[in-house]
Tab-separated table of C-alpha atoms in Angstrom:
chain	number	residue	atom	x	y	z
X	255	UNK	CA	167.592	140.845	172.371
X	256	UNK	CA	170.071	139.250	170.046
X	257	UNK	CA	167.451	138.230	167.717
X	258	UNK	CA	166.231	141.710	167.526
X	259	UNK	CA	169.662	143.124	166.959
X	260	UNK	CA	170.229	140.545	164.096
X	261	UNK	CA	167.195	142.019	162.485
X	262	UNK	CA	167.857	145.457	163.015
X	263	UNK	CA	171.191	144.886	161.514
X	264	UNK	CA	169.763	142.986	158.414
X	265	UNK	CA	166.981	145.751	158.085
X	266	UNK	CA	169.627	148.294	158.152
X	267	UNK	CA	171.627	146.281	155.563
X	268	UNK	CA	168.606	146.258	153.374
X	269	UNK	CA	168.003	150.072	153.489
X	270	UNK	CA	171.737	150.889	153.140
X	271	UNK	CA	171.928	148.846	150.110
X	272	UNK	CA	168.948	150.215	148.704
X	273	UNK	CA	170.360	153.625	149.007
X	274	UNK	CA	174.140	152.982	148.344
X	275	UNK	CA	173.755	149.599	146.208
X	276	UNK	CA	175.991	146.565	147.090
X	277	UNK	CA	179.082	147.770	146.286
X	278	UNK	CA	178.619	151.022	148.518
X	279	UNK	CA	177.748	148.836	151.644
X	280	UNK	CA	179.965	149.918	154.278
X	281	UNK	CA	179.844	148.096	157.796
X	282	UNK	CA	180.263	151.591	159.499
X	283	UNK	CA	177.257	153.159	157.749
X	284	UNK	CA	175.161	149.865	158.455
X	285	UNK	CA	176.105	150.159	161.886
X	286	UNK	CA	175.041	153.546	162.394
X	287	UNK	CA	171.770	153.069	160.550
X	288	UNK	CA	171.091	149.731	162.921
X	289	UNK	CA	172.105	151.778	165.666
X	290	UNK	CA	174.731	149.139	166.822
X	291	UNK	CA	178.587	149.313	166.898
X	292	UNK	CA	180.789	147.523	164.129
X	293	UNK	CA	182.167	144.952	166.404
X	294	UNK	CA	178.602	143.957	167.032
X	295	UNK	CA	177.903	143.520	163.444
X	296	UNK	CA	181.066	141.533	162.860
X	297	UNK	CA	180.023	139.503	166.131
X	298	UNK	CA	176.849	138.391	164.323
X	299	UNK	CA	177.928	138.166	160.643
X	300	UNK	CA	181.397	137.401	160.611
X	301	UNK	CA	182.344	139.440	157.595
X	302	UNK	CA	180.934	141.253	154.329
X	303	UNK	CA	179.957	138.146	152.768
X	304	UNK	CA	177.850	136.871	155.644
X	305	UNK	CA	176.146	140.280	155.992
X	306	UNK	CA	175.261	140.009	152.356
X	307	UNK	CA	174.090	136.423	152.715
X	308	UNK	CA	171.774	137.114	155.621
X	309	UNK	CA	170.667	140.270	153.987
X	310	UNK	CA	169.418	138.481	150.914
X	311	UNK	CA	167.575	135.954	152.962
X	312	UNK	CA	165.873	138.855	154.700
X	313	UNK	CA	164.733	140.368	151.673
X	314	UNK	CA	163.822	137.379	150.102
X	315	UNK	CA	161.738	136.236	153.282
X	316	UNK	CA	160.110	139.434	153.397
X	317	UNK	CA	158.960	139.442	149.983
X	318	UNK	CA	157.270	135.892	150.264
X	319	UNK	CA	155.483	137.265	152.946
X	320	UNK	CA	153.934	140.167	151.376
X	321	UNK	CA	153.541	138.002	148.001
X	322	UNK	CA	151.828	135.040	149.695
X	323	UNK	CA	149.006	137.140	151.414
X	324	UNK	CA	145.877	135.512	151.079
X	325	UNK	CA	142.564	137.279	150.418
X	326	UNK	CA	139.220	136.277	149.073
X	327	UNK	CA	137.539	137.797	146.206
X	328	UNK	CA	133.860	139.283	146.545
X	329	UNK	CA	132.153	135.841	145.696
X	330	UNK	CA	134.603	133.997	148.040
X	331	UNK	CA	138.236	132.466	147.603
X	332	UNK	CA	140.146	133.320	144.504
X	333	UNK	CA	140.470	130.856	141.490
X	334	UNK	CA	143.794	129.932	140.365
X	335	UNK	CA	143.805	132.280	137.658
X	336	UNK	CA	143.011	135.327	140.142
X	337	UNK	CA	145.515	133.828	142.728
X	338	UNK	CA	148.339	133.980	140.042
X	339	UNK	CA	147.530	137.462	139.160
X	340	UNK	CA	147.498	138.689	142.516
X	341	UNK	CA	150.910	137.091	143.325
X	342	UNK	CA	152.471	138.897	140.554
X	343	UNK	CA	150.845	142.066	141.449
X	344	UNK	CA	151.729	142.049	145.140
X	345	UNK	CA	155.200	142.887	144.069
X	346	UNK	CA	154.258	146.183	142.842
X	347	UNK	CA	152.558	147.606	146.076
X	348	UNK	CA	153.393	151.129	146.737
X	349	UNK	CA	154.782	150.620	150.397
X	350	UNK	CA	157.845	151.465	151.638
X	351	UNK	CA	158.972	147.904	152.311
X	352	UNK	CA	158.212	146.703	148.930
X	353	UNK	CA	160.091	149.915	147.122
X	354	UNK	CA	163.076	149.021	149.176
X	355	UNK	CA	162.665	145.274	148.780
X	356	UNK	CA	162.264	145.944	144.691
X	357	UNK	CA	165.505	148.375	144.877
X	358	UNK	CA	167.592	146.163	146.918
X	359	UNK	CA	167.056	143.280	144.345
X	360	UNK	CA	167.616	145.542	141.668
X	361	UNK	CA	171.264	146.140	143.203
X	362	UNK	CA	171.834	142.471	144.124
X	363	UNK	CA	171.375	141.286	140.751
X	364	UNK	CA	173.768	142.865	138.515
X	365	UNK	CA	176.233	142.991	141.844
X	366	UNK	CA	176.515	139.038	141.552
X	367	UNK	CA	178.452	139.539	138.502
X	368	UNK	CA	181.227	141.084	140.514
X	369	UNK	CA	180.401	139.233	143.879
X	370	UNK	CA	180.507	135.465	143.169
X	371	UNK	CA	179.495	134.557	146.632
X	372	UNK	CA	175.880	136.156	145.875
X	373	UNK	CA	175.487	133.967	143.132
X	374	UNK	CA	174.224	130.702	144.780
X	375	UNK	CA	172.116	132.478	147.109
X	376	UNK	CA	170.545	134.638	144.201
X	377	UNK	CA	170.123	131.428	142.114
X	378	UNK	CA	168.210	129.846	145.372
X	379	UNK	CA	165.823	132.378	145.913
X	380	UNK	CA	165.208	132.788	141.930
X	381	UNK	CA	164.150	129.220	141.968
X	382	UNK	CA	161.844	129.362	144.842
X	383	UNK	CA	159.753	132.164	143.291
X	384	UNK	CA	159.805	130.049	140.043
X	385	UNK	CA	158.592	127.259	142.005
X	386	UNK	CA	155.801	129.059	143.686
X	387	UNK	CA	154.794	130.652	140.106
X	388	UNK	CA	154.809	127.021	138.301
X	389	UNK	CA	152.731	125.687	141.077
X	390	UNK	CA	149.955	128.574	140.568
X	391	UNK	CA	150.538	127.665	136.954
X	392	UNK	CA	149.764	124.154	137.483
X	393	UNK	CA	146.530	124.550	139.393
X	394	UNK	CA	145.419	127.003	136.625
X	395	UNK	CA	146.647	124.678	133.837
X	396	UNK	CA	146.562	121.057	135.330
X	397	UNK	CA	147.363	119.104	132.009
X	398	UNK	CA	150.339	121.051	131.478
X	399	UNK	CA	153.558	118.935	132.163
X	400	UNK	CA	155.784	120.387	134.843
X	401	UNK	CA	158.578	121.506	132.467
X	402	UNK	CA	156.476	123.628	130.438
X	403	UNK	CA	154.790	125.231	133.631
X	404	UNK	CA	158.530	125.767	134.893
X	405	UNK	CA	159.578	127.666	131.617
X	406	UNK	CA	156.159	129.868	131.867
X	407	UNK	CA	156.799	130.725	135.407
X	408	UNK	CA	160.431	131.713	134.338
X	409	UNK	CA	159.050	134.171	131.832
X	410	UNK	CA	156.477	135.444	134.358
X	411	UNK	CA	159.460	135.914	136.968
X	412	UNK	CA	161.608	137.762	134.394
X	413	UNK	CA	158.907	140.068	133.667
X	414	UNK	CA	158.073	141.058	137.113
X	415	UNK	CA	161.920	141.419	138.082
X	416	UNK	CA	162.362	143.767	135.127
X	417	UNK	CA	159.200	145.925	135.843
X	418	UNK	CA	160.204	145.851	139.775
X	419	UNK	CA	163.503	147.619	138.877
X	420	UNK	CA	161.700	150.381	136.857
X	421	UNK	CA	158.827	151.674	138.914
X	422	UNK	CA	160.804	152.442	142.247
X	423	UNK	CA	163.075	154.873	139.952
X	424	UNK	CA	160.213	156.485	138.584
X	425	UNK	CA	160.591	155.171	135.050
X	426	UNK	CA	157.058	153.546	135.405
X	427	UNK	CA	154.611	154.517	137.778
X	428	UNK	CA	153.462	151.502	140.288
X	429	UNK	CA	149.930	151.744	138.685
X	430	UNK	CA	151.466	151.374	135.132
X	431	UNK	CA	153.718	148.432	136.289
X	432	UNK	CA	150.690	146.846	137.517
X	433	UNK	CA	148.809	147.215	134.614
X	434	UNK	CA	151.599	145.507	132.442
X	435	UNK	CA	151.871	142.859	135.222
X	436	UNK	CA	148.256	142.089	135.155
X	437	UNK	CA	147.898	141.298	131.563
X	438	UNK	CA	150.744	138.746	131.884
X	439	UNK	CA	149.151	136.024	133.416
X	440	UNK	CA	146.244	135.937	131.023
X	441	UNK	CA	148.701	135.913	128.122
X	442	UNK	CA	150.701	133.196	129.514
X	443	UNK	CA	147.846	130.616	130.518
X	444	UNK	CA	146.471	131.498	126.915
X	445	UNK	CA	149.523	130.667	125.487
X	446	UNK	CA	149.913	127.438	127.354
X	447	UNK	CA	146.450	126.576	126.285
X	448	UNK	CA	146.774	127.038	122.675
X	449	UNK	CA	150.299	125.251	122.635
X	450	UNK	CA	149.178	122.207	124.720
X	451	UNK	CA	145.950	121.776	122.905
X	452	UNK	CA	147.705	121.907	119.354
X	453	UNK	CA	150.284	119.364	120.347
X	454	UNK	CA	147.910	117.071	122.259
X	455	UNK	CA	144.285	117.595	120.749
X	456	UNK	CA	145.101	117.320	116.990
X	457	UNK	CA	142.865	114.419	116.594
X	458	UNK	CA	139.730	115.841	118.145
X	459	UNK	CA	137.303	117.781	116.403
X	460	UNK	CA	136.927	121.450	117.263
X	461	UNK	CA	134.196	121.146	119.883
X	462	UNK	CA	136.211	118.491	121.933
X	463	UNK	CA	139.165	120.641	121.865
X	464	UNK	CA	137.105	123.507	123.265
X	465	UNK	CA	135.707	121.229	125.909
X	466	UNK	CA	139.184	120.070	126.820
X	467	UNK	CA	140.716	123.133	127.528
X	468	UNK	CA	143.860	123.258	129.725
X	469	UNK	CA	143.214	126.641	131.278
X	470	UNK	CA	139.452	127.174	131.664
């Protein structure tokens, strides 16, 4: 029961945050949304900072779940390029929990300017996502060194974050956001291929360089 109530509170906080923003989060409204008393909210989370920290953790975990869903293609398991594309596109599912997550994330990021206690947790969540994307890039481009993969993953996650703040508001449709995001992995791996081969295969002739392509 305690776990159920804690979950209800953080779910309620995510909903209120998506509607009101971080600065508009009020414990009384949160308690009413979650169907609990304000005293119970403070019992579980101590203060507003605790509510924000655990809600951020909940939103991050939920995003991890819906972006890590595995699926096979028509001919079997997805290859690394397909897996990378799928991981990004799952952020633009037109589902209530994804829309709520995208909206809440869009409220959390700028709020960290005024809420210093959010910065460390936001940075940690961002680094986790960058690491996940860098791992997929490494599978697609195994010869590229880790720092280059990390920079590439930062570009892809920054694009996804930017698009994810637009489609819930109607600035972009979810379909168009997916179209824009779908092109990014191929463009990024193509960039890595050209850059890494140019830096490391200058002594090869054209046929040898093509055969040594980093991102097949």
